[in-house]
Structure formats: C-alpha cells, structure tokens
GROMACS .gro file of C-alpha atoms in nm:
model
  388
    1UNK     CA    1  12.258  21.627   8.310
    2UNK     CA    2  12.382  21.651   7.970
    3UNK     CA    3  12.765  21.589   7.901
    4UNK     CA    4  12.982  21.671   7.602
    5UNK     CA    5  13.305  21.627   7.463
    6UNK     CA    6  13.397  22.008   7.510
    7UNK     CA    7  13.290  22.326   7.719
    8UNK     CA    8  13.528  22.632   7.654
    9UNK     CA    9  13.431  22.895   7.899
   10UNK     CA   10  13.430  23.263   7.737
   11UNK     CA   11  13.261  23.375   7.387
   12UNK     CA   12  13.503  23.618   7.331
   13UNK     CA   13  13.711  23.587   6.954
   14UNK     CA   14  13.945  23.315   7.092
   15UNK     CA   15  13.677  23.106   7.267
   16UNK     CA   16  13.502  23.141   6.938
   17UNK     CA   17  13.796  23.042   6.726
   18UNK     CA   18  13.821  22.747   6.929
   19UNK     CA   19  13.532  22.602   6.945
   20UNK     CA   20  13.486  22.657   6.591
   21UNK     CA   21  13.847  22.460   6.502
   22UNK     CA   22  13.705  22.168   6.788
   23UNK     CA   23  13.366  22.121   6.602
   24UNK     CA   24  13.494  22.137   6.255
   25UNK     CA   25  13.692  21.829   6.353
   26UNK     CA   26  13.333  21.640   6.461
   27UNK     CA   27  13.375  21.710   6.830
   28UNK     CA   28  13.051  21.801   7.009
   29UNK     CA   29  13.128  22.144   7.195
   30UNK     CA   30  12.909  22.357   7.428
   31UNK     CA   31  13.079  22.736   7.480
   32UNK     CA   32  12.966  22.890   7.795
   33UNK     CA   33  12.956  23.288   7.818
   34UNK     CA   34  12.882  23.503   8.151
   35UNK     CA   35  12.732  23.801   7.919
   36UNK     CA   36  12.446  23.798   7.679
   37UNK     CA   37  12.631  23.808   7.384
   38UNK     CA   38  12.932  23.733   7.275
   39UNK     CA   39  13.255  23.966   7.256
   40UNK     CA   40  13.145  24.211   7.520
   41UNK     CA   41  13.503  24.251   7.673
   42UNK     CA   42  13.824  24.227   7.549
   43UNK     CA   43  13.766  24.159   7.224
   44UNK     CA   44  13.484  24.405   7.120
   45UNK     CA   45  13.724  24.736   7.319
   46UNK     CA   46  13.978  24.643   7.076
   47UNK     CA   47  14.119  24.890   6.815
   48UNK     CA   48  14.016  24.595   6.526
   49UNK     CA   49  14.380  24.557   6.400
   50UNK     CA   50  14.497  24.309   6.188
   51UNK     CA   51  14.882  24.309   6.333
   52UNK     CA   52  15.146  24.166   6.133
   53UNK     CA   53  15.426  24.051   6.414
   54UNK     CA   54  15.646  24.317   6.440
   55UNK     CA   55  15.736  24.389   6.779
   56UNK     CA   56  15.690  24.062   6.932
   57UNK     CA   57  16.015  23.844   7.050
   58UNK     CA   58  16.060  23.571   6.773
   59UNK     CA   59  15.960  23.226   6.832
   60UNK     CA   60  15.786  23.374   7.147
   61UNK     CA   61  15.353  23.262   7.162
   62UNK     CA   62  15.254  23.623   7.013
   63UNK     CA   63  15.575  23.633   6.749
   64UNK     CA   64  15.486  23.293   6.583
   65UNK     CA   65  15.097  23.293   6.649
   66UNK     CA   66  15.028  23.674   6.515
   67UNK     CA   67  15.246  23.588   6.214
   68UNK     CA   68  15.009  23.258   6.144
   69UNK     CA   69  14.719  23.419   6.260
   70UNK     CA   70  14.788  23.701   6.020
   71UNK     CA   71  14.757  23.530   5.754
   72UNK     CA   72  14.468  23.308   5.850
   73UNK     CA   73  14.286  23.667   5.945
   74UNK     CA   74  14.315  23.760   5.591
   75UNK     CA   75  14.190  23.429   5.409
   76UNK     CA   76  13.911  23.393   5.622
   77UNK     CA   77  13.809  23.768   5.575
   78UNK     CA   78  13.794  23.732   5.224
   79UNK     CA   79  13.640  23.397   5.215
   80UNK     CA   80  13.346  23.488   5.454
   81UNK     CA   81  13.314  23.889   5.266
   82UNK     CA   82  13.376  24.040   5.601
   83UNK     CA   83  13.492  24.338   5.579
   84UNK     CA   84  13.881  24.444   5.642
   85UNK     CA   85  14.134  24.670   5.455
   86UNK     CA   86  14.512  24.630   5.416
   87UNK     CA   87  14.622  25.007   5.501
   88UNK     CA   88  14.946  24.935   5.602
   89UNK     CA   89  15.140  25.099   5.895
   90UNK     CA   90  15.414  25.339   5.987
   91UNK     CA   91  15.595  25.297   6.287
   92UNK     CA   92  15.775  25.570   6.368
   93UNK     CA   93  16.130  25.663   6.498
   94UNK     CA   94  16.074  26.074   6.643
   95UNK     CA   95  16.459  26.137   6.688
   96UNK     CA   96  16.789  25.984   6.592
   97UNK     CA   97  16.751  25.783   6.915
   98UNK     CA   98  16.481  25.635   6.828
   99UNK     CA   99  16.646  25.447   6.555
  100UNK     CA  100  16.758  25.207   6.736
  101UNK     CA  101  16.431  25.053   6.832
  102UNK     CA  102  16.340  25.065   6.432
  103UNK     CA  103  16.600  24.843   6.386
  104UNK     CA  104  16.510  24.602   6.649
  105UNK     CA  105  16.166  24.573   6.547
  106UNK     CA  106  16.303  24.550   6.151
  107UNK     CA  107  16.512  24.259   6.313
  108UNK     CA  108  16.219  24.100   6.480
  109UNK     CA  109  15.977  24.139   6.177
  110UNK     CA  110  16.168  23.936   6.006
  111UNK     CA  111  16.231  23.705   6.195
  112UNK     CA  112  15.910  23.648   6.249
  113UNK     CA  113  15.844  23.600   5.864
  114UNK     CA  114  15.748  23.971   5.798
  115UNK     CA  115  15.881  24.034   5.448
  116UNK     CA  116  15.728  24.311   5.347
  117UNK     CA  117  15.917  24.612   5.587
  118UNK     CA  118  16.059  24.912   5.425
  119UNK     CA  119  16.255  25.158   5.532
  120UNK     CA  120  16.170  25.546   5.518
  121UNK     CA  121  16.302  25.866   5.588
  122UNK     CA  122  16.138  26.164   5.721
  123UNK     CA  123  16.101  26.311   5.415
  124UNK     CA  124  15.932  25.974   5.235
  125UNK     CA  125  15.744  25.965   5.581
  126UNK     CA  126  15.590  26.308   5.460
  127UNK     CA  127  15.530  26.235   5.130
  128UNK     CA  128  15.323  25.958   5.224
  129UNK     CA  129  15.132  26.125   5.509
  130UNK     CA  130  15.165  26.494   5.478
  131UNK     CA  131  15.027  26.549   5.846
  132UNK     CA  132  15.316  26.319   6.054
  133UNK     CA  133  15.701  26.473   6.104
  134UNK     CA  134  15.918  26.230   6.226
  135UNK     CA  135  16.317  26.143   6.166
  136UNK     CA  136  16.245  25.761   6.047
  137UNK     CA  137  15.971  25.479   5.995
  138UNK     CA  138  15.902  25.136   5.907
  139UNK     CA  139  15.662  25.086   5.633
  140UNK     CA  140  15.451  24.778   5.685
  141UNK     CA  141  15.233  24.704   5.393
  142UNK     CA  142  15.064  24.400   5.548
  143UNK     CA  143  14.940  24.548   5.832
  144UNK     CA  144  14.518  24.626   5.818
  145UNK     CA  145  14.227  24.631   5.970
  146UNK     CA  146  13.929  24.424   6.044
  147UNK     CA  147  13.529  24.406   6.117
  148UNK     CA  148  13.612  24.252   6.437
  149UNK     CA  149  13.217  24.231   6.524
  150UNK     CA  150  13.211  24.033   6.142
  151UNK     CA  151  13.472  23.834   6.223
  152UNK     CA  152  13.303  23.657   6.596
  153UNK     CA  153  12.977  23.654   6.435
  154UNK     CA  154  13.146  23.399   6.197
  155UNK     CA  155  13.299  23.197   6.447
  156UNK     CA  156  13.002  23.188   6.600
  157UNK     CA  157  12.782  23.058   6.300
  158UNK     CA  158  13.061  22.852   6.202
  159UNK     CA  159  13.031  22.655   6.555
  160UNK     CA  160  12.668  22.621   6.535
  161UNK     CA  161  12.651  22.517   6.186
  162UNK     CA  162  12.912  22.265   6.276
  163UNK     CA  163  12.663  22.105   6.542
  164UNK     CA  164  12.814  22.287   6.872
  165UNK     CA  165  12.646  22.572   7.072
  166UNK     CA  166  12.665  22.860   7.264
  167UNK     CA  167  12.491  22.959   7.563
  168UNK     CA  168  12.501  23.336   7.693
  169UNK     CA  169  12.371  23.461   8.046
  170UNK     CA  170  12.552  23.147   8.158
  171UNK     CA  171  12.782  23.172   8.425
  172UNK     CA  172  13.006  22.884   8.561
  173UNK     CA  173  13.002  22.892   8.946
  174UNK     CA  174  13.148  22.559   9.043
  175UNK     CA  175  13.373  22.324   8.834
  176UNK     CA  176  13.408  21.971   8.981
  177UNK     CA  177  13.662  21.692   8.857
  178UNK     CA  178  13.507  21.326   8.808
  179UNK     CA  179  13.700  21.066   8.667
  180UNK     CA  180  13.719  21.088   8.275
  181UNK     CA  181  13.612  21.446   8.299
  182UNK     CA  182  13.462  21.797   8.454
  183UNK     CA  183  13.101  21.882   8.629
  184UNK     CA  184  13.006  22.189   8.582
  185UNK     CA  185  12.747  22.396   8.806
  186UNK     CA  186  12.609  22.709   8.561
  187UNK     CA  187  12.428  22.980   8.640
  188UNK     CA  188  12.161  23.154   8.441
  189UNK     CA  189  12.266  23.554   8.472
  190UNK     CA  190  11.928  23.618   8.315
  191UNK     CA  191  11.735  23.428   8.587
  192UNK     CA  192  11.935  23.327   8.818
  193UNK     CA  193  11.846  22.936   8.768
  194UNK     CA  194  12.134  22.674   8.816
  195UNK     CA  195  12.234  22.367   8.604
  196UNK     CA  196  12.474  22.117   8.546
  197UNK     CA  197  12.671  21.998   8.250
  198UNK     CA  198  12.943  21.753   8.218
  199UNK     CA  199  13.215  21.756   7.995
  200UNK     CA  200  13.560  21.543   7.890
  201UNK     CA  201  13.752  21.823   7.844
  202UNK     CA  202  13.734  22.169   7.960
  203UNK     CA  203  13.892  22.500   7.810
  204UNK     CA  204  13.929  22.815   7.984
  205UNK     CA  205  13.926  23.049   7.768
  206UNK     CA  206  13.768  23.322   7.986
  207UNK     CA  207  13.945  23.598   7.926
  208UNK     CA  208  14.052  23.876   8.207
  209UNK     CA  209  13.820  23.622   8.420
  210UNK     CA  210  14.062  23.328   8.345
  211UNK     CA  211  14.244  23.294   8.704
  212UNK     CA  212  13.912  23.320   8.863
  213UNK     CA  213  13.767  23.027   8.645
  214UNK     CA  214  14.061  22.840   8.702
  215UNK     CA  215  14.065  22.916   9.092
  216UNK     CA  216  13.703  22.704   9.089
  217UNK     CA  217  13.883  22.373   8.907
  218UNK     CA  218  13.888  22.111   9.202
  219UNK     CA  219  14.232  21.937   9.206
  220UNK     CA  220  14.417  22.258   8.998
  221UNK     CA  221  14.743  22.334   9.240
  222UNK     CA  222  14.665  22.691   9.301
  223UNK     CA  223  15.021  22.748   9.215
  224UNK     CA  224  14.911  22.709   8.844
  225UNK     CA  225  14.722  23.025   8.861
  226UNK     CA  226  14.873  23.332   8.821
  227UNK     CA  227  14.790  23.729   8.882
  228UNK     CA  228  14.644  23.899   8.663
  229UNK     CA  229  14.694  24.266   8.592
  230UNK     CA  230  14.387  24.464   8.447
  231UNK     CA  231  14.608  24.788   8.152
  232UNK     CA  232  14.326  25.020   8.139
  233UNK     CA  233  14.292  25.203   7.778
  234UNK     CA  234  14.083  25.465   7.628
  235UNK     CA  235  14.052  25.515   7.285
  236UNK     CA  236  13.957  25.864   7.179
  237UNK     CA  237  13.780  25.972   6.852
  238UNK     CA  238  13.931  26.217   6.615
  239UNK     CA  239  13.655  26.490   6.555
  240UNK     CA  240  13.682  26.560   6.173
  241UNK     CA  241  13.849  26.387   5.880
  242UNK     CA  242  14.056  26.122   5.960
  243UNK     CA  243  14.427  26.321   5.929
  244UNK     CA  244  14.638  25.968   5.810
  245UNK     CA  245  14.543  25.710   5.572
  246UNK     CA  246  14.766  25.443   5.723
  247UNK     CA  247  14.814  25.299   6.098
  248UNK     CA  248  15.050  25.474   6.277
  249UNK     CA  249  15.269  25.396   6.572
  250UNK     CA  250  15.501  25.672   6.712
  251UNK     CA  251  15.781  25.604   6.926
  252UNK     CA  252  15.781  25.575   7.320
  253UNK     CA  253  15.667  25.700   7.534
  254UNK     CA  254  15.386  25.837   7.315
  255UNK     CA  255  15.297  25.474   7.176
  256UNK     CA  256  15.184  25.420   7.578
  257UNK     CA  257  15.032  25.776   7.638
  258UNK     CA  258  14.753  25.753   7.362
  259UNK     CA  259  14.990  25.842   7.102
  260UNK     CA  260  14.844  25.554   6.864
  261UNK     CA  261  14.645  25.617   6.562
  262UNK     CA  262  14.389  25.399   6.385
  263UNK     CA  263  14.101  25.377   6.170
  264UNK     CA  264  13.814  25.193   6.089
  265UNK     CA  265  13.635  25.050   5.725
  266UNK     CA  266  13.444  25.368   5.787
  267UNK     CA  267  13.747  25.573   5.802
  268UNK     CA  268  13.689  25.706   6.173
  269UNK     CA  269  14.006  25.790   6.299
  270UNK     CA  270  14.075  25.714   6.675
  271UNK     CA  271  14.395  25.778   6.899
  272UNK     CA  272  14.481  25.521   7.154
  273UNK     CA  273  14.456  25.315   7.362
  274UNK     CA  274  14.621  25.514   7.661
  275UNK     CA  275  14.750  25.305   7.963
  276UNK     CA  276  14.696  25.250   8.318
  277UNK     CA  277  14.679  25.006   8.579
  278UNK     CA  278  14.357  24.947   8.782
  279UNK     CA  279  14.242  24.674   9.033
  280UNK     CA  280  13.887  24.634   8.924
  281UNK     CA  281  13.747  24.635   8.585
  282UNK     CA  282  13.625  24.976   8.512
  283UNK     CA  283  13.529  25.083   8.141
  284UNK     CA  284  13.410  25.442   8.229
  285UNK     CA  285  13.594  25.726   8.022
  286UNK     CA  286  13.770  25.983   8.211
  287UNK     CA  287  13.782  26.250   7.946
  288UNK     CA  288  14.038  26.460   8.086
  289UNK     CA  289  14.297  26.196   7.970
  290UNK     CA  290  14.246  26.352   7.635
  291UNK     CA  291  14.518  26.634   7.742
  292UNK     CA  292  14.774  26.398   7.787
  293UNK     CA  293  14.686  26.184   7.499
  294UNK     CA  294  14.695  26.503   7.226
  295UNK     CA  295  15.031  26.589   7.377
  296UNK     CA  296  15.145  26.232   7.280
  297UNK     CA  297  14.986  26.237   6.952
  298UNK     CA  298  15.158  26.583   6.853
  299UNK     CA  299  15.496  26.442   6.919
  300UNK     CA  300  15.458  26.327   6.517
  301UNK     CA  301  15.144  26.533   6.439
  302UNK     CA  302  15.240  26.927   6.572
  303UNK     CA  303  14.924  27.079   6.370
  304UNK     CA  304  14.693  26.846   6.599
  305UNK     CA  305  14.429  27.130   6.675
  306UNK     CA  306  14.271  27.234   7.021
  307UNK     CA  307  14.019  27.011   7.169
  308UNK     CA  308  13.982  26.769   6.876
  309UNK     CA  309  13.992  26.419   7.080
  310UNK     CA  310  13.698  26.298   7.259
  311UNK     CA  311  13.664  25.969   7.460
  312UNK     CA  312  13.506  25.743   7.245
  313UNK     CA  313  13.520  25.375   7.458
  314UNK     CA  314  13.779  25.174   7.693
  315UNK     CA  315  13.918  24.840   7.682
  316UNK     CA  316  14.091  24.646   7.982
  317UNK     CA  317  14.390  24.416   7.893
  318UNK     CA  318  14.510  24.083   8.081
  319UNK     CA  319  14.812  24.098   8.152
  320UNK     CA  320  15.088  23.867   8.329
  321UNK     CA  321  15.317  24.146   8.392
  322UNK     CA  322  15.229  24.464   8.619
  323UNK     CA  323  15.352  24.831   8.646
  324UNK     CA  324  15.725  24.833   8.587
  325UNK     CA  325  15.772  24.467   8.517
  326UNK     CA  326  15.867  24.354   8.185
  327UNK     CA  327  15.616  24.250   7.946
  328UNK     CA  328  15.502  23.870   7.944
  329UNK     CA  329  15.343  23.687   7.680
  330UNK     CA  330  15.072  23.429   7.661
  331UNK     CA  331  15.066  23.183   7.887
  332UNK     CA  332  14.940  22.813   7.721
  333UNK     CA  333  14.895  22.551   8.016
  334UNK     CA  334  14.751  22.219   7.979
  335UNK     CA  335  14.792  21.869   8.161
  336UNK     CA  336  15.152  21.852   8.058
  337UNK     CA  337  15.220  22.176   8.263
  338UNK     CA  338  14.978  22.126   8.536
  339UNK     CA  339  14.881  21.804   8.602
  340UNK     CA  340  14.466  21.819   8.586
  341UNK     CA  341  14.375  21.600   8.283
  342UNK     CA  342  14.160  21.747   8.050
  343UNK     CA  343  14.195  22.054   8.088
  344UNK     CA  344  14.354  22.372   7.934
  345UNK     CA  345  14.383  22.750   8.032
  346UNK     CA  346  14.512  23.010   7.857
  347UNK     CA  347  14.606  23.309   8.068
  348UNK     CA  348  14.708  23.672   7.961
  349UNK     CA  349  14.592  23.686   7.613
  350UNK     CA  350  14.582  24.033   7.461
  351UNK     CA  351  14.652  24.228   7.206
  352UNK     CA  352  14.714  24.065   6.899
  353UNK     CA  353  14.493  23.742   7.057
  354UNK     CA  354  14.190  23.891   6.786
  355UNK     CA  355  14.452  23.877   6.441
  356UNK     CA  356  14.575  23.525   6.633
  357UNK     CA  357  14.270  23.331   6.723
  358UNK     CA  358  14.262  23.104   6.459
  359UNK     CA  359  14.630  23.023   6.562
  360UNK     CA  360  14.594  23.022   6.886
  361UNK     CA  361  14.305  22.757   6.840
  362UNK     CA  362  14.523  22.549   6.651
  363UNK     CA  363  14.776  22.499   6.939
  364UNK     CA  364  14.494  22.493   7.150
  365UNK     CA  365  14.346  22.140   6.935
  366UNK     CA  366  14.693  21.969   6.980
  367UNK     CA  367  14.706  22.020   7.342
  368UNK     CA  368  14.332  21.879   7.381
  369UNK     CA  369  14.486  21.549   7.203
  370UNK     CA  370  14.810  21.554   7.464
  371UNK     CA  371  15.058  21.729   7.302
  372UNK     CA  372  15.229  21.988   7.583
  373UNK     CA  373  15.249  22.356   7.507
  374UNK     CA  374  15.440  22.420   7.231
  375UNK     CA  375  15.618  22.702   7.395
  376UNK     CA  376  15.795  22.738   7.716
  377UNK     CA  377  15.621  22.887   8.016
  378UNK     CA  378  15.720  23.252   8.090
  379UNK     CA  379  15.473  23.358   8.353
  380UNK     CA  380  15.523  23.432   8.683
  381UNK     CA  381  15.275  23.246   8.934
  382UNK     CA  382  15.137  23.391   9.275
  383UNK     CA  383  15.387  23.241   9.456
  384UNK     CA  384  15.644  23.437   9.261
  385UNK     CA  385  15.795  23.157   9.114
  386UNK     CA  386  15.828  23.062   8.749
  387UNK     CA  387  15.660  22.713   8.697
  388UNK     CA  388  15.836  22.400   8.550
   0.00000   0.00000   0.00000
C-alpha cells in the first residue's frame, strides 16, 4: 500500500489549487477524482468569471478570499498566457429603490479593498451600453473573465511537474483513521478494481460530494457534517451578437431569475444562471425556463427579441443555506473545529471558489500545519445547531 503526505479528494479548480500550493512547498500529494477528468462539475458549469468582491460581507471567507484570489487570478493568467479579459461590470439599480442596494454593495466593495467602483447614471449607463435602461449602476473596471478550462489544466501540470499526481476514475469508498494518519479504500470507476492508499493528512475538497466524503471519515462526529443544498442553474446562450460588451448584473429579483449576462474570450454572450432547488443532481436543461429568464433579462434590456435564448448547459451549486434561508458562506473546518487530526473539509464552496482558489489554498496550507480556520464558523449542522 503506498502512503503519502497528502490525498485531497476532488479535481475540481480548488482541489487543484491545493494540491498545487501543497507540492510547491515539497510535500508529496496524491489528488483523488471520482470522474475521468478533472473539472467535470462545479467548476467546468461555471459562467468563467473573474469576480472582484463586491457583494460579499467584508471580512467574511468569500469577501477577503475573492478579493486575494482576484488578484492572484490575474497574475497567474498572465504569467501562464491563459487566456482572460478585464471587461469590467455594471451592476445595475432598475428603479430608485434599487439604490439602496448600490450603495450597500459600493460600501462592501470597498471594504473589501475594491477601489476601482464608479458611480453611473442611467444616462452614462447608456452611453456605455446602448442596449441596457436602467436608473443607476456601479461600474467595476476590475471585474473579467477567464479560460476556466486554461486555468485547471495549469493547476494540474503545475502539481505534476511539482512531483504530485492525480488519479481520475478513482473513487474513495471507505476512509479509515490509523494513528498518524488516514487509509483509504479507492475504487477504480473505470474497472471497478479496489485499492488502498495511506496518507498523513487528508483534504476534502470534494465538492457538492463533500458531506458524503466526510460521512465515510471513521471517528468524524457526524455533527461536523452539515446539509447540503444542490441551486440548480441554467445558463442560456444569446443567439446572435453578443448585445453588451461588459458583465452585467441587474437588480433582484432578475439577478436570481436568469437575468445575468456574460460573455466569453470568444464573445458568446450567455444569460444566467437561473435558480432552483433540487434534491438530486440533475444537469438536464429544461428549455422552457427560457420564458422566464427573457422576462428577467428585459427588465434592463426591453428590445430583447422573441425567442432569442436557448439552453446552452447547467451547473449545480453547494450550498449551506436552503430555500428561504439566508445565504451562508464557506465553511473551513479542520482539527481545531472538529477534533479528527489531519484532516480538513471545506464545505459549501461556490461561486466565486474558481476567482478564489489560489486563496482558498493558501488558508487551506496553514490549517494543514495547525493553524485553526481563520474565520469563524457560520454553518448550520444537521442537528440544527451552529458548531463551536
């Protein structure tokens, strides 16, 4: 049986980013991944933004981490020549009343370090993108987008070049704790063979699969785990020239209905994701959703013609907050929190987890050397109480 210093579970962009900040400081990592690639959930159905921090809570996990991570997004793009675009984004106030809500995200942008936020008026709004009518907006020049694809495919080299390795088709069934460490039982999804490997520390980084991995850790209270709930989005594709140049965000509730626009380095513009909550994961397209999502989208874009939206993918967020509940962030939880030595889950991570992964895998390498969780836990657990 072989043993190493690290297995993180999940080959998605922050299992990635981990295990490539773990072997560039000489630790021998193995990354385990149920599909036969890596990237095929979460973080390949994402809309491949690179988010600056303006909505999120300051000094909460996403507010500090998507700021960082923002930045770290950008360097490493341009180091590695993969490809991203600064087009900056408009988020939008509809009506007077919607002001309000600019000025708390203005508040929390800066906060969080966002500098760069500039105020418009209709008007300016129009001048800038003829298509949108709207009362206000936030200009935010630092917002962009990403080759998310580009971007994993560099983790990944970067952890093999480093001396670690990944291993797809490779499913963790059982997950036994020995003294000074983890046994893991694997199974081959290709062929259905089983295997062990052994490891000092183990990271779950798995993902909307997280609570199940951690349900298998022997010795993990199961009051550490919590629910998960699975935000259903589809993202539908803009038949025609792309009608912004920019990102744009329009107020609730058309920012949850679809109402989101975005564009890739090929200039494809796509509105979305759309929301709702399902118990099983489930990526088919219902393309009747498209009605409700072009009546979001022409609450800033009235000249939005007939039938011009078609359902392009889906993408399923983890979430530790369900329908009606307000929203949680990331949930970091190592020995400090939990007890189990050795090991660390992270639970819940979404949207901007892609423009934070190298941030996120920096707390991540603290709390492998003992340091607790930098922030304080805010998720509920299934026994409806918030842990210690």
């Amino acid at each position: 049986m072989d043993r190493v210093s690290v297995v993180v579970i999940g080959a998605g962009a922050i299992g990635l980013a981990i295990a490539k900040a773990l072997t560039a400081q000489g630790r021998e990592v193995v990354v385990l991944e149920r599909n036969k690639t890596f990237g095929l959930e979460t973080s390949s159905r994402s809309n491949e933004v690179i988010h600056a921090s303006i909505f999120h809570v300051p000094g909460s996990p996403q507010g500090v981490l998507c700021r960082r991570g923002r930045d770290l997004m950008y360097a490493y793009c341009d180091e590695r020549g993969i490809g991203h675009r600064r087009t900056g984004k408009l988020v939008l106030a509809n009506t007077e009343d919607d002001r309000a809500t600019l000025e708390e995200f203005f508040r929390r942008g800066r906060a969080n370090g966002v500098d760069d936020l500039t105020w418009l008026d209709g008007s300016q709004v129009t001048e800038l993108e003829p298509n949108i009518r709207c009362h206000a907006a936030l200009l935010s020049p630092s917002s962009g987008i990403m080759d998310t694809n580009g971007v994993m495919r560099n983790y990944l080299g970067d952890v093999e070049e480093a001396g670690g390795a990944v291993a797809f088709n490779a499913e963790v069934v059982e997950i036994h704790k020995e003294d000074g460490g983890f046994r893991l039982t694997v199974r081959d999804n290709g062929n259905g063979t089983t295997s062990e490997i052994a490891c000092d520390t183990l990271v779950n980084a798995a993902g909307i699969w997280a609570p199940g991995i951690a349900e298998k850790v022997e010795g993990l209270d199961r009051k550490f785990v919590p629910k998960i709930y699975l935000a259903k989005g589809i993202f539908f594709k803009f038949q025609g020239r792309a009608p912004f140049s920019r990102l744009v965000v329009p107020s609730q509730p058309a920012w949850r209905n679809g109402g989101i626009f975005t564009l890739d380095l090929a200039g494809q513009g796509k509105f979305g994701p759309d929301e709702e909550w399902i118990d099983e994961v489930d990526y088919n397209i219902d393309e009747r959703r498209a009605v409700g999502v072009a009546e979001a989208v022409r609450s800033y874009f009235p000249a939005l013609p007939d039938n011009m939206l078609v359902g392009d993918y889906a993408g399923i967020r983890p979430r530790l907050n369900g329908p009606g509940e307000p929203p949680a962030d990331w949930l970091f939880q190592g020995p400090r929190e939990h007890g189990v030595a050795g090991l660390v889950n992270l639970f819940g991570f979404e949207s901007p987890g892609i423009t934070s992964s190298m941030a996120i895998a920096e707390v991540v390498s603290k709390m492998i050397d003992g340091a607790a969780s930098p922030f304080r836990p805010a998720a509920i657990y299934g026994d409806g109480k918030t842990a210690a």
